Short mmCIF file of C-alpha atoms in Angstrom, two decimals:
data_model
loop_
_atom_site.label_atom_id
_atom_site.label_comp_id
_atom_site.label_asym_id
_atom_site.label_seq_id
_atom_site.Cartn_x
_atom_site.Cartn_y
_atom_site.Cartn_z
CA MET A 251 10.21 -16.63 4.44
CA ALA A 252 7.28 -19.01 4.04
CA VAL A 253 5.25 -18.69 0.94
CA THR A 254 2.38 -20.62 -0.59
CA THR A 255 2.99 -22.66 -3.75
CA ASP A 256 1.57 -20.12 -6.17
CA ARG A 257 3.64 -17.36 -4.58
CA MET A 258 6.86 -19.33 -4.57
CA ILE A 259 10.17 -17.58 -5.01
CA ARG A 260 12.71 -19.81 -6.73
CA PRO A 261 16.51 -19.33 -6.88
CA PHE A 262 17.75 -18.70 -10.38
CA ARG A 263 21.01 -19.07 -12.19
CA ILE A 264 21.91 -18.03 -15.76
CA ASP A 265 23.32 -20.94 -17.81
CA VAL A 266 23.39 -20.10 -21.51
CA PRO A 267 23.99 -23.16 -23.75
CA GLU A 268 27.32 -23.05 -25.61
CA SER A 269 25.34 -23.72 -28.78
CA ASP A 270 23.64 -20.30 -28.39
CA LEU A 271 27.05 -18.56 -28.21
CA GLU A 272 28.31 -20.49 -31.20
CA ASP A 273 25.20 -19.52 -33.18
CA LEU A 274 25.79 -15.86 -32.26
CA ARG A 275 29.42 -15.94 -33.41
CA ASP A 276 28.41 -17.65 -36.62
CA ARG A 277 25.70 -15.06 -37.36
CA LEU A 278 28.15 -12.21 -36.65
CA ALA A 279 30.68 -13.73 -39.01
CA ARG A 280 28.10 -13.97 -41.75
CA THR A 281 26.64 -10.45 -41.40
CA ARG A 282 25.37 -8.96 -44.64
CA TRP A 283 26.46 -5.33 -44.32
CA PRO A 284 24.63 -2.36 -45.92
CA GLU A 285 26.32 0.44 -47.88
CA GLU A 286 26.82 3.86 -46.29
CA LEU A 287 26.92 7.43 -47.71
CA PRO A 288 30.26 9.15 -47.15
CA GLY A 289 30.69 11.72 -44.43
CA VAL A 290 27.30 11.36 -42.69
CA GLY A 291 28.66 10.22 -39.34
CA TRP A 292 25.92 9.43 -36.75
CA SER A 293 23.36 11.70 -38.41
CA ARG A 294 21.52 8.81 -40.13
CA GLY A 295 22.14 6.13 -37.49
CA VAL A 296 25.07 4.03 -36.41
CA PRO A 297 28.06 4.45 -38.70
CA LEU A 298 29.17 1.37 -40.68
CA GLY A 299 32.81 1.54 -39.54
CA TYR A 300 31.96 1.81 -35.85
CA LEU A 301 29.45 -1.02 -35.99
CA LYS A 302 31.72 -3.33 -37.88
CA GLU A 303 34.48 -2.79 -35.28
CA LEU A 304 32.09 -3.25 -32.37
CA ALA A 305 30.58 -6.43 -33.94
CA ASP A 306 34.04 -7.83 -34.43
CA TYR A 307 34.87 -7.17 -30.81
CA TRP A 308 31.61 -8.83 -29.76
CA ARG A 309 32.48 -11.92 -31.83
CA CYS A 310 36.17 -12.22 -31.05
CA GLU A 311 36.96 -10.58 -27.73
CA TYR A 312 33.84 -10.10 -25.61
CA ASP A 313 33.61 -12.83 -22.93
CA TRP A 314 30.01 -13.70 -22.17
CA ARG A 315 30.99 -16.37 -19.68
CA ARG A 316 32.81 -13.75 -17.60
CA GLN A 317 29.76 -11.53 -17.59
CA GLU A 318 27.47 -14.45 -16.90
CA ALA A 319 29.61 -15.33 -13.86
CA ARG A 320 29.40 -11.72 -12.67
CA LEU A 321 25.59 -11.83 -12.84
CA ASN A 322 25.57 -15.21 -11.15
CA ASP A 323 27.56 -13.84 -8.24
CA LEU A 324 24.45 -11.86 -7.35
CA PRO A 325 21.42 -13.52 -5.73
CA GLN A 326 18.79 -14.07 -8.46
CA PHE A 327 15.32 -15.40 -8.26
CA THR A 328 12.11 -15.93 -10.23
CA THR A 329 8.51 -15.86 -9.21
CA ASP A 330 5.23 -16.12 -11.08
CA ILE A 331 3.07 -12.95 -10.99
CA ASP A 332 -0.07 -12.32 -12.95
CA GLY A 333 0.67 -15.13 -15.40
CA GLU A 334 4.24 -14.29 -16.13
CA THR A 335 7.59 -15.39 -14.65
CA VAL A 336 9.40 -12.39 -13.18
CA HIS A 337 13.12 -12.49 -12.78
CA PHE A 338 14.82 -10.28 -10.17
CA LEU A 339 18.03 -9.66 -8.26
CA HIS A 340 17.61 -9.45 -4.49
CA VAL A 341 20.82 -8.25 -2.83
CA LEU A 342 20.71 -7.81 0.93
CA SER A 343 22.82 -5.27 2.80
CA PRO A 344 25.11 -6.42 5.60
CA GLU A 345 23.77 -3.50 7.63
CA PRO A 346 20.89 -4.39 9.99
CA GLY A 347 19.03 -1.11 9.48
CA ALA A 348 19.10 -1.15 5.65
CA PHE A 349 16.08 0.22 3.84
CA PRO A 350 14.42 -1.75 1.06
CA LEU A 351 14.59 -0.20 -2.41
CA ILE A 352 13.21 -1.49 -5.73
CA LEU A 353 14.99 -0.25 -8.83
CA THR A 354 13.42 -0.37 -12.28
CA HIS A 355 15.28 -0.17 -15.60
CA GLY A 356 13.98 1.07 -18.91
CA TRP A 357 14.45 0.48 -22.60
CA PRO A 358 16.93 -0.32 -24.08
CA GLY A 359 18.25 -1.13 -20.63
CA SER A 360 18.07 -4.08 -18.32
CA ILE A 361 19.30 -5.15 -14.87
CA VAL A 362 22.78 -4.48 -16.27
CA GLU A 363 22.06 -0.79 -15.83
CA PHE A 364 22.47 -1.18 -12.05
CA LEU A 365 25.51 -3.48 -11.75
CA GLU A 366 27.87 -0.60 -10.93
CA VAL A 367 25.67 0.75 -8.10
CA ILE A 368 24.59 -2.38 -6.27
CA GLY A 369 27.73 -2.47 -4.09
CA PRO A 370 27.64 1.19 -3.00
CA LEU A 371 23.92 1.03 -2.34
CA THR A 372 23.96 -2.15 -0.32
CA ASP A 373 27.30 -1.72 1.50
CA PRO A 374 28.14 1.99 1.72
CA ARG A 375 30.59 1.28 4.53
CA ALA A 376 32.82 -0.70 2.09
CA TYR A 377 32.79 2.22 -0.36
CA GLY A 378 33.62 5.00 2.11
CA GLY A 379 30.02 5.92 2.81
CA ASP A 380 27.81 6.08 5.83
CA PRO A 381 26.32 2.69 6.79
CA ALA A 382 23.12 4.53 7.72
CA ASP A 383 22.57 5.03 3.97
CA SER A 384 22.47 1.29 3.23
CA PHE A 385 19.69 -0.40 1.18
CA HIS A 386 18.46 -3.93 0.52
CA VAL A 387 17.97 -3.78 -3.28
CA VAL A 388 15.40 -5.52 -5.43
CA ILE A 389 16.08 -5.19 -9.20
CA PRO A 390 13.48 -6.90 -11.35
CA SER A 391 13.61 -7.42 -15.13
CA ILE A 392 10.48 -5.84 -16.56
CA PRO A 393 8.00 -8.42 -17.94
CA GLY A 394 8.88 -8.87 -21.61
CA PHE A 395 12.52 -7.81 -21.10
CA GLY A 396 15.46 -10.21 -20.84
CA LEU A 397 15.12 -12.89 -18.22
CA SER A 398 11.45 -11.88 -17.54
CA GLY A 399 10.46 -12.53 -21.12
CA PRO A 400 9.10 -12.88 -23.60
CA THR A 401 5.59 -12.23 -22.22
CA HIS A 402 2.75 -14.58 -23.11
CA ASP A 403 -0.22 -12.22 -23.18
CA ALA A 404 -1.05 -8.61 -24.04
CA GLY A 405 -1.77 -5.79 -21.62
CA TRP A 406 1.54 -5.37 -19.77
CA THR A 407 1.34 -1.61 -19.29
CA THR A 408 3.45 0.32 -16.79
CA ALA A 409 0.47 0.28 -14.46
CA ARG A 410 0.29 -3.51 -14.57
CA ILE A 411 4.05 -3.69 -14.01
CA ALA A 412 3.65 -1.42 -10.93
CA ARG A 413 0.98 -3.76 -9.56
CA ALA A 414 3.33 -6.71 -10.11
CA TRP A 415 6.12 -4.86 -8.22
CA ALA A 416 3.73 -4.25 -5.30
CA GLU A 417 3.03 -7.97 -5.20
CA LEU A 418 6.72 -8.82 -5.47
CA MET A 419 7.70 -6.58 -2.53
CA ASP A 420 4.83 -8.02 -0.51
CA ARG A 421 6.12 -11.56 -1.21
CA LEU A 422 9.55 -10.52 -0.12
CA GLY A 423 8.01 -9.32 3.18
CA TYR A 424 8.74 -5.59 2.76
CA GLN A 425 6.05 -3.51 4.41
CA ARG A 426 7.69 -0.12 3.67
CA TYR A 427 10.17 0.64 0.91
CA GLY A 428 11.45 3.08 -1.65
CA ALA A 429 11.22 2.97 -5.44
CA GLN A 430 13.68 4.24 -8.00
CA GLY A 431 13.60 4.20 -11.81
CA GLY A 432 14.65 5.71 -15.05
CA ASP A 433 13.10 5.77 -18.52
CA TRP A 434 10.18 3.28 -18.21
CA GLY A 435 11.27 2.93 -14.57
CA ALA A 436 10.30 6.64 -14.21
CA PHE A 437 6.77 5.58 -15.27
CA VAL A 438 6.56 2.51 -13.08
CA SER A 439 7.98 3.93 -9.91
CA PRO A 440 5.60 6.84 -9.51
CA GLU A 441 2.71 4.52 -10.43
CA LEU A 442 3.90 2.16 -7.67
CA GLY A 443 3.63 5.07 -5.27
CA ARG A 444 -0.01 5.60 -6.33
CA ILE A 445 -0.87 1.88 -6.09
CA ALA A 446 0.75 1.36 -2.69
CA PRO A 447 0.89 4.76 -1.04
CA ASP A 448 0.96 3.20 2.43
CA ARG A 449 4.00 1.11 1.50
CA VAL A 450 6.12 3.36 -0.73
CA ALA A 451 7.94 5.92 1.42
CA GLY A 452 9.43 7.80 -1.57
CA VAL A 453 9.99 7.73 -5.32
CA HIS A 454 13.23 8.79 -6.97
CA VAL A 455 13.48 9.09 -10.77
CA ASN A 456 15.96 9.96 -13.46
CA ALA A 457 15.63 10.03 -17.26
CA ALA A 458 12.01 11.15 -16.53
CA THR A 459 9.71 12.17 -19.38
CA PHE A 460 5.94 11.86 -19.27
CA GLY A 461 4.67 13.50 -16.11
CA PHE A 462 7.81 15.53 -15.76
CA ILE A 463 7.86 17.49 -19.05
CA PRO A 464 5.52 19.90 -20.87
CA PHE A 465 2.76 18.15 -22.77
CA GLY A 466 2.73 19.66 -26.21
CA PRO A 467 4.27 22.95 -27.41
CA VAL A 468 5.58 25.36 -24.76
CA ASP A 469 4.17 28.92 -24.78
CA PRO A 470 6.98 31.34 -25.71
CA ALA A 471 5.96 33.44 -22.73
CA ASP A 472 6.73 30.52 -20.46
CA VAL A 473 10.07 29.86 -22.22
CA ALA A 474 11.06 33.47 -21.47
CA THR A 475 10.88 32.69 -17.73
CA PHE A 476 12.97 29.51 -17.99
CA SER A 477 16.51 29.20 -16.73
CA ASP A 478 19.24 28.54 -19.26
CA GLY A 479 19.24 24.88 -18.25
CA GLU A 480 15.48 24.63 -18.77
CA LYS A 481 15.68 26.28 -22.16
CA ALA A 482 18.35 23.72 -23.15
CA ARG A 483 16.08 20.90 -22.06
CA VAL A 484 13.18 22.22 -24.13
CA GLU A 485 15.49 22.45 -27.16
CA ARG A 486 16.65 18.89 -26.45
CA LEU A 487 13.03 17.69 -26.19
CA ASN A 488 12.06 19.45 -29.44
CA ARG A 489 14.96 17.80 -31.25
CA TYR A 490 13.90 14.45 -29.89
CA MET A 491 10.28 14.93 -31.03
CA SER A 492 11.28 16.05 -34.52
CA ASP A 493 14.25 13.81 -35.24
CA GLY A 494 14.77 11.20 -32.50
CA ASN A 495 11.60 9.28 -31.78
CA GLY A 496 11.31 7.05 -34.80
CA TYR A 497 12.10 4.01 -32.64
CA PHE A 498 9.14 5.00 -30.38
CA GLN A 499 6.68 5.21 -33.25
CA LEU A 500 7.74 1.85 -34.67
CA GLN A 501 7.57 0.04 -31.34
CA ALA A 502 4.31 1.79 -30.35
CA THR A 503 2.64 0.75 -33.58
CA ARG A 504 4.33 -2.28 -35.19
CA PRO A 505 6.53 -4.01 -32.62
CA GLN A 506 6.02 -7.41 -34.12
CA THR A 507 7.27 -6.32 -37.53
CA VAL A 508 10.40 -4.76 -36.04
CA ALA A 509 11.00 -7.97 -33.96
CA TYR A 510 11.79 -10.16 -36.97
CA GLY A 511 14.94 -8.39 -38.05
CA LEU A 512 16.15 -7.77 -34.47
CA THR A 513 15.58 -11.37 -33.43
CA ASP A 514 17.24 -12.83 -36.54
CA SER A 515 20.20 -10.50 -36.86
CA PRO A 516 22.55 -9.87 -33.89
CA VAL A 517 24.03 -6.85 -35.73
CA GLY A 518 20.50 -5.51 -36.21
CA GLN A 519 19.88 -5.91 -32.46
CA LEU A 520 23.22 -4.35 -31.64
CA ALA A 521 22.62 -1.28 -33.83
CA TRP A 522 19.07 -0.81 -32.49
CA VAL A 523 20.37 -0.62 -28.90
CA VAL A 524 23.82 1.05 -29.43
CA GLU A 525 22.29 3.98 -31.28
CA LYS A 526 20.40 4.91 -28.09
CA PHE A 527 23.50 4.51 -25.91
CA LYS A 528 25.15 7.05 -28.21
CA GLU A 529 22.25 9.50 -28.53
CA TRP A 530 21.07 9.44 -24.91
CA SER A 531 24.39 9.31 -23.03
CA HIS A 532 26.62 12.28 -22.31
CA ALA A 533 29.15 10.77 -24.64
CA GLY A 534 31.93 11.81 -26.94
CA GLU A 535 32.40 10.38 -30.43
CA THR A 536 31.16 6.90 -29.51
CA PRO A 537 28.84 5.49 -26.79
CA ASP A 538 31.66 3.57 -25.20
CA ALA A 539 33.27 6.89 -24.37
CA ALA A 540 30.56 7.13 -21.68
CA ILE A 541 29.72 3.53 -20.91
CA ASP A 542 31.91 0.47 -20.52
CA ARG A 543 31.86 -1.48 -23.75
CA ASP A 544 31.44 -4.90 -22.05
CA LEU A 545 28.54 -3.64 -19.97
CA MET A 546 26.91 -2.27 -23.08
CA LEU A 547 27.28 -5.58 -24.88
CA THR A 548 26.01 -7.53 -21.82
CA ASP A 549 22.88 -5.45 -21.99
CA VAL A 550 22.51 -6.29 -25.68
CA MET A 551 23.07 -9.95 -24.92
CA LEU A 552 20.10 -10.03 -22.54
CA TYR A 553 17.87 -8.98 -25.46
CA TRP A 554 19.55 -11.32 -27.93
CA LEU A 555 19.75 -14.47 -25.93
CA THR A 556 16.16 -14.24 -24.65
CA ARG A 557 14.69 -13.16 -28.03
CA THR A 558 12.89 -10.29 -26.34
CA ALA A 559 13.29 -7.53 -28.93
CA GLY A 560 9.59 -7.74 -29.77
CA SER A 561 8.13 -8.20 -26.27
CA SER A 562 10.25 -5.40 -24.86
CA GLY A 563 9.22 -3.08 -27.70
CA SER A 564 5.61 -4.05 -27.03
CA LEU A 565 5.68 -2.00 -23.80
CA TYR A 566 5.45 1.05 -26.09
CA TYR A 567 2.46 -0.42 -27.89
CA GLU A 568 0.71 -1.38 -24.62
CA ASN A 569 1.10 2.04 -23.05
CA MET A 570 0.07 3.91 -26.17
CA HIS A 571 -3.02 1.70 -26.57
CA GLY A 572 -3.80 1.17 -22.94
CA SER A 573 -5.00 3.30 -20.01
CA SER A 574 -1.63 4.19 -18.46
CA TRP A 575 -2.01 7.93 -19.12
CA GLY A 576 -3.71 10.67 -17.15
CA GLN A 577 -3.10 9.30 -13.68
CA GLN A 578 -4.18 11.17 -10.57
CA PRO A 579 -1.46 13.42 -9.12
CA GLY A 580 0.83 11.38 -6.88
CA LYS A 581 1.19 12.26 -3.22
CA THR A 582 4.27 10.14 -2.56
CA PRO A 583 7.36 12.28 -1.78
CA THR A 584 9.28 12.33 -5.09
CA GLY A 585 12.86 13.17 -5.92
CA VAL A 586 14.12 13.96 -9.46
CA ALA A 587 17.70 13.73 -10.64
CA VAL A 588 18.22 15.67 -13.86
CA PHE A 589 21.45 14.61 -15.55
CA ALA A 590 23.01 16.47 -18.47
CA GLU A 591 21.05 14.71 -21.20
CA ASP A 592 17.69 14.59 -19.34
CA VAL A 593 14.66 16.78 -20.10
CA ALA A 594 12.63 17.07 -16.92
CA ILE A 595 11.55 20.57 -15.86
CA ARG A 596 10.48 21.17 -12.30
CA ARG A 597 7.32 23.34 -12.91
CA TYR A 598 5.79 20.63 -15.07
CA SER A 599 6.90 17.83 -12.74
CA GLU A 600 5.06 19.51 -9.89
CA TYR A 601 1.66 19.29 -11.64
CA GLY A 602 1.43 15.52 -11.11
CA ASN A 603 4.00 14.77 -8.45
CA ASN A 604 4.85 15.71 -4.86
CA ILE A 605 8.36 17.01 -5.59
CA VAL A 606 10.49 17.33 -2.45
CA HIS A 607 13.90 16.92 -3.91
CA TRP A 608 15.38 18.23 -7.23
CA SER A 609 18.96 17.87 -8.43
CA GLU A 610 20.60 19.03 -11.63
CA PHE A 611 23.89 17.74 -12.90
CA GLU A 612 26.29 18.98 -15.59
CA THR A 613 27.31 15.45 -16.64
CA GLY A 614 25.68 12.04 -17.09
CA GLY A 615 22.75 11.08 -19.22
CA HIS A 616 19.91 8.67 -19.69
CA PHE A 617 21.92 5.66 -18.34
CA ALA A 618 23.16 7.53 -15.27
CA ALA A 619 23.76 4.44 -13.07
CA MET A 620 26.11 3.23 -15.77
CA GLU A 621 27.63 6.53 -16.81
CA VAL A 622 28.04 8.36 -13.54
CA PRO A 623 27.37 5.70 -10.82
CA ASN A 624 28.86 7.83 -8.03
CA LEU A 625 26.56 10.77 -8.75
CA PHE A 626 23.59 8.45 -9.08
CA VAL A 627 24.27 6.76 -5.74
CA GLN A 628 24.88 10.10 -4.02
CA ASP A 629 21.53 11.44 -5.11
CA VAL A 630 19.62 8.31 -4.18
CA ARG A 631 21.21 8.31 -0.75
CA THR A 632 20.48 12.03 -0.20
CA PHE A 633 16.86 11.74 -1.25
CA PHE A 634 15.99 8.68 0.90
CA ARG A 635 17.95 9.85 3.96
CA GLY A 636 14.96 11.65 5.40
CA LEU A 637 12.37 9.06 4.34
CA ARG A 638 13.54 5.89 5.99
#
């Protein structure tokens, strides 16, 4: 594909200096640990015993070079959009009729969220699926996150990210495509449908919140009409608002202050991310009961190695202080996958979205593509089957 110089797409390969890995191991070995009250478990954050064991595994057993090689086995590229360098995976299907699909991660996620689903999405034939369900996948790192960060100027709201994605897909030559996303990706993907309605054939979301949940307290009369599943989601949402959104308030108001500790202490960065893998996954006693430990640590590594704790957290600040709220209702056909730890409710989702597909699952959580990749792939395939 021919591109002009300022729209150039460049091949990319991860090559972390050994000195960075040595520095990480040294910092982990010299961790200054806090005290802990007895018997509190996860109620006040990540337990000391669990984090010590995980940090020791990270230092002594986790193999970054193996994970780096896995990432480098995938076609990676960078391109400059709106003043920032955007990193992305672009994996083509072997099937000639494959449909383009852009997938957007959230926080505290990364491109690592999608590693388990790239194969089944791009090459369903090799995984026992129908080749007619194949996709060419584009998986960008959000500006400010991992290999697309840190950002160099303010104003990177989800609307600006969506405009960058529209430009990216145009540069790749895709005239018609689908969009999928969870967490912040469930903000970006519907916005992409509004920005490029003639290009985006459909939007699929999971881990959806704003635009898919009640805004403010729910009238008891409405709650009385809810299904048992919807009542459970309202309870989960209420618990989150009262006891689980401290990270949101910090990153939406003082992301720079939080960044110092997270950028200087690998254990601080580890705890900041791992707590959410525990709270938001459909896990047992520990987050790695639901998500592969090495995948979880590779996700943490993309924050640590790139020093993007602050710039990724700033997305909360930008959206809370920007104009990314109150969008016009979207007309793009939209599908919602509600996994066991999600909070989306259909009647509220329909106010601002053209809901044509709705699935509810009894397992899985916020990181569905990592936790239950088969269910995730199945729902994405089903939704886009009639929109290609």
